[in-house]
């Protein structure tokens, strides 16, 4: 889901999970634009798992 090739760029079709101000965001590209989807979850191991599930459901 959030794997990256050695060049540092994301694979096409990936969703990254990012910590922003202690909250988790899903980051993905659609078309030529980067989009951020706030989950509202604090950054804990259990919430990261929920964010991964959310990413699978929405992508």
Short mmCIF file of N, CA, C and O in Angstrom, two decimals:
data_model
loop_
_atom_site.label_atom_id
_atom_site.label_comp_id
_atom_site.label_asym_id
_atom_site.label_seq_id
_atom_site.Cartn_x
_atom_site.Cartn_y
_atom_site.Cartn_z
N UNK A 1 0.82 -1.18 0.00
CA UNK A 1 0.00 0.00 0.00
C UNK A 1 0.86 1.25 0.00
O UNK A 1 0.69 2.12 -0.79
N UNK A 2 1.80 1.32 0.92
CA UNK A 2 2.65 2.50 0.96
C UNK A 2 4.09 2.17 0.59
O UNK A 2 4.99 2.85 0.98
N UNK A 3 4.28 1.13 -0.19
CA UNK A 3 5.62 0.75 -0.63
C UNK A 3 6.12 1.74 -1.68
O UNK A 3 5.35 2.27 -2.45
N UNK A 4 7.43 1.94 -1.69
CA UNK A 4 8.02 2.82 -2.67
C UNK A 4 9.18 2.12 -3.35
O UNK A 4 9.92 1.39 -2.72
N UNK A 5 9.35 2.36 -4.66
CA UNK A 5 10.53 1.82 -5.33
C UNK A 5 11.77 2.56 -4.86
O UNK A 5 11.68 3.58 -4.18
N UNK A 6 12.94 2.08 -5.24
CA UNK A 6 14.19 2.66 -4.75
C UNK A 6 14.39 4.11 -5.19
O UNK A 6 15.14 4.83 -4.56
N UNK A 7 13.70 4.58 -6.22
CA UNK A 7 13.84 5.96 -6.67
C UNK A 7 13.15 6.97 -5.78
O UNK A 7 13.30 8.16 -5.95
N UNK A 8 12.36 6.52 -4.80
CA UNK A 8 11.70 7.44 -3.89
C UNK A 8 10.30 7.81 -4.31
O UNK A 8 9.55 8.36 -3.54
N UNK A 9 9.93 7.53 -5.55
CA UNK A 9 8.58 7.84 -6.00
C UNK A 9 7.67 6.65 -5.77
O UNK A 9 8.11 5.51 -5.76
N UNK A 10 6.39 6.92 -5.59
CA UNK A 10 5.41 5.86 -5.37
C UNK A 10 5.11 5.13 -6.67
O UNK A 10 5.19 5.69 -7.75
N UNK A 11 4.76 3.86 -6.50
CA UNK A 11 4.29 3.10 -7.64
C UNK A 11 2.97 3.70 -8.12
O UNK A 11 2.21 4.25 -7.34
N UNK A 12 2.68 3.56 -9.40
CA UNK A 12 1.40 4.01 -9.93
C UNK A 12 0.28 3.25 -9.24
O UNK A 12 0.32 2.03 -9.12
N UNK A 13 -0.73 3.97 -8.76
CA UNK A 13 -1.86 3.34 -8.11
C UNK A 13 -1.69 3.08 -6.63
O UNK A 13 -2.47 2.37 -6.04
N UNK A 14 -0.70 3.69 -6.00
CA UNK A 14 -0.49 3.45 -4.57
C UNK A 14 -1.12 4.56 -3.74
O UNK A 14 -1.35 5.67 -4.20
N UNK A 15 -1.39 4.22 -2.52
CA UNK A 15 -1.88 5.17 -1.52
C UNK A 15 -0.89 5.13 -0.37
O UNK A 15 -0.58 4.07 0.14
N UNK A 16 -0.39 6.29 0.01
CA UNK A 16 0.54 6.37 1.13
C UNK A 16 -0.21 6.83 2.37
O UNK A 16 -1.17 7.58 2.28
N UNK A 17 0.25 6.40 3.52
CA UNK A 17 -0.29 6.85 4.79
C UNK A 17 0.73 7.79 5.40
O UNK A 17 1.90 7.43 5.56
N UNK A 18 0.29 9.00 5.71
CA UNK A 18 1.19 10.05 6.16
C UNK A 18 0.71 10.61 7.50
O UNK A 18 -0.48 10.75 7.73
N UNK A 19 1.66 10.93 8.39
CA UNK A 19 1.36 11.58 9.66
C UNK A 19 1.44 13.09 9.43
O UNK A 19 2.47 13.61 9.04
N UNK A 20 0.33 13.77 9.66
CA UNK A 20 0.29 15.22 9.53
C UNK A 20 -0.36 15.80 10.78
O UNK A 20 -1.54 15.57 11.04
N UNK A 21 0.43 16.52 11.57
CA UNK A 21 -0.06 17.10 12.82
C UNK A 21 -0.67 16.05 13.74
O UNK A 21 -1.75 16.24 14.30
N UNK A 22 0.00 14.91 13.86
CA UNK A 22 -0.41 13.78 14.71
C UNK A 22 -1.71 13.12 14.25
O UNK A 22 -2.32 12.37 14.99
N UNK A 23 -2.13 13.38 13.02
CA UNK A 23 -3.30 12.75 12.42
C UNK A 23 -2.86 12.03 11.15
O UNK A 23 -1.92 12.45 10.48
N UNK A 24 -3.56 10.96 10.81
CA UNK A 24 -3.20 10.18 9.63
C UNK A 24 -3.95 10.69 8.40
O UNK A 24 -5.13 11.00 8.46
N UNK A 25 -3.21 10.79 7.30
CA UNK A 25 -3.77 11.18 6.02
C UNK A 25 -3.46 10.10 5.00
O UNK A 25 -2.42 9.44 5.08
N UNK A 26 -4.35 9.95 4.01
CA UNK A 26 -4.08 9.11 2.85
C UNK A 26 -3.66 10.04 1.73
O UNK A 26 -4.31 11.06 1.49
N UNK A 27 -2.56 9.70 1.06
CA UNK A 27 -2.03 10.53 -0.01
C UNK A 27 -2.01 9.69 -1.28
O UNK A 27 -1.48 8.58 -1.29
N UNK A 28 -2.60 10.23 -2.35
CA UNK A 28 -2.64 9.51 -3.62
C UNK A 28 -2.69 10.51 -4.77
O UNK A 28 -2.94 11.69 -4.57
N UNK A 29 -2.42 10.01 -5.96
CA UNK A 29 -2.49 10.84 -7.16
C UNK A 29 -3.70 10.43 -7.97
O UNK A 29 -4.01 9.25 -8.10
N UNK A 30 -4.38 11.43 -8.51
CA UNK A 30 -5.48 11.20 -9.43
C UNK A 30 -5.28 12.17 -10.56
O UNK A 30 -5.24 13.38 -10.36
N UNK A 31 -5.11 11.61 -11.75
CA UNK A 31 -4.73 12.46 -12.87
C UNK A 31 -3.32 12.96 -12.63
O UNK A 31 -2.42 12.21 -12.30
N UNK A 32 -3.14 14.24 -12.76
CA UNK A 32 -1.82 14.84 -12.54
C UNK A 32 -1.70 15.50 -11.17
O UNK A 32 -0.71 16.12 -10.86
N UNK A 33 -2.74 15.37 -10.34
CA UNK A 33 -2.75 16.06 -9.05
C UNK A 33 -2.59 15.10 -7.89
O UNK A 33 -3.07 13.98 -7.92
N UNK A 34 -1.94 15.58 -6.83
CA UNK A 34 -1.80 14.84 -5.59
C UNK A 34 -2.97 15.23 -4.69
O UNK A 34 -3.31 16.41 -4.56
N UNK A 35 -3.59 14.24 -4.07
CA UNK A 35 -4.73 14.49 -3.20
C UNK A 35 -4.44 13.95 -1.80
O UNK A 35 -3.75 12.95 -1.65
N UNK A 36 -5.00 14.63 -0.83
CA UNK A 36 -4.84 14.25 0.58
C UNK A 36 -6.23 14.01 1.15
O UNK A 36 -7.11 14.85 1.01
N UNK A 37 -6.41 12.88 1.80
CA UNK A 37 -7.68 12.55 2.44
C UNK A 37 -7.40 12.36 3.93
O UNK A 37 -6.68 11.44 4.33
N UNK A 38 -7.95 13.25 4.74
CA UNK A 38 -7.75 13.16 6.19
C UNK A 38 -8.65 12.08 6.76
O UNK A 38 -9.84 12.04 6.47
N UNK A 39 -8.08 11.21 7.58
CA UNK A 39 -8.87 10.15 8.21
C UNK A 39 -9.44 10.61 9.54
O UNK A 39 -10.43 10.06 10.00
N UNK A 40 -8.80 11.60 10.16
CA UNK A 40 -9.22 12.04 11.49
C UNK A 40 -8.68 11.15 12.60
O UNK A 40 -8.92 11.40 13.78
N UNK A 41 -7.93 10.10 12.23
CA UNK A 41 -7.37 9.17 13.21
C UNK A 41 -6.05 9.70 13.74
O UNK A 41 -5.24 10.22 12.99
N UNK A 42 -5.82 9.55 15.06
CA UNK A 42 -4.50 9.86 15.60
C UNK A 42 -3.54 8.75 15.17
O UNK A 42 -3.96 7.66 14.80
N UNK A 43 -2.26 9.04 15.22
CA UNK A 43 -1.25 8.09 14.72
C UNK A 43 -0.91 7.06 15.79
O UNK A 43 -0.03 7.27 16.63
N UNK A 44 -1.64 5.95 15.79
CA UNK A 44 -1.36 4.81 16.66
C UNK A 44 -1.29 3.57 15.78
O UNK A 44 -1.80 3.59 14.65
N UNK A 45 -0.68 2.49 16.24
CA UNK A 45 -0.61 1.28 15.42
C UNK A 45 -2.00 0.76 15.01
O UNK A 45 -2.20 0.36 13.85
N UNK A 46 -2.96 0.80 15.92
CA UNK A 46 -4.31 0.33 15.58
C UNK A 46 -4.96 1.22 14.53
O UNK A 46 -5.61 0.74 13.59
N UNK A 47 -4.77 2.53 14.65
CA UNK A 47 -5.36 3.45 13.68
C UNK A 47 -4.66 3.39 12.33
O UNK A 47 -5.28 3.63 11.30
N UNK A 48 -3.36 3.08 12.33
CA UNK A 48 -2.67 2.88 11.04
C UNK A 48 -3.29 1.71 10.29
O UNK A 48 -3.45 1.74 9.08
N UNK A 49 -3.64 0.65 11.04
CA UNK A 49 -4.29 -0.51 10.43
C UNK A 49 -5.64 -0.10 9.84
O UNK A 49 -5.99 -0.49 8.73
N UNK A 50 -6.40 0.71 10.59
CA UNK A 50 -7.68 1.21 10.08
C UNK A 50 -7.48 2.08 8.83
O UNK A 50 -8.28 2.01 7.89
N UNK A 51 -6.43 2.89 8.82
CA UNK A 51 -6.15 3.73 7.66
C UNK A 51 -5.81 2.87 6.44
O UNK A 51 -6.21 3.18 5.31
N UNK A 52 -5.08 1.77 6.65
CA UNK A 52 -4.78 0.85 5.54
C UNK A 52 -6.07 0.25 4.98
O UNK A 52 -6.24 0.15 3.77
N UNK A 53 -6.97 -0.13 5.87
CA UNK A 53 -8.26 -0.69 5.42
C UNK A 53 -9.04 0.36 4.65
O UNK A 53 -9.60 0.08 3.59
N UNK A 54 -9.06 1.58 5.17
CA UNK A 54 -9.76 2.67 4.49
C UNK A 54 -9.18 2.92 3.11
O UNK A 54 -9.91 3.15 2.14
N UNK A 55 -7.85 2.85 3.01
CA UNK A 55 -7.20 3.05 1.71
C UNK A 55 -7.62 1.96 0.72
O UNK A 55 -7.89 2.24 -0.44
N UNK A 56 -7.68 0.72 1.17
CA UNK A 56 -8.09 -0.38 0.30
C UNK A 56 -9.53 -0.21 -0.16
O UNK A 56 -9.86 -0.50 -1.30
N UNK A 57 -10.40 0.24 0.75
CA UNK A 57 -11.82 0.39 0.41
C UNK A 57 -12.07 1.52 -0.56
O UNK A 57 -12.94 1.43 -1.41
N UNK A 58 -11.32 2.61 -0.43
CA UNK A 58 -11.58 3.80 -1.25
C UNK A 58 -10.76 3.84 -2.51
O UNK A 58 -11.01 4.68 -3.36
N UNK A 59 -9.76 3.01 -2.64
CA UNK A 59 -8.95 3.05 -3.85
C UNK A 59 -9.22 1.82 -4.62
O UNK A 59 -9.47 1.42 -5.52
#
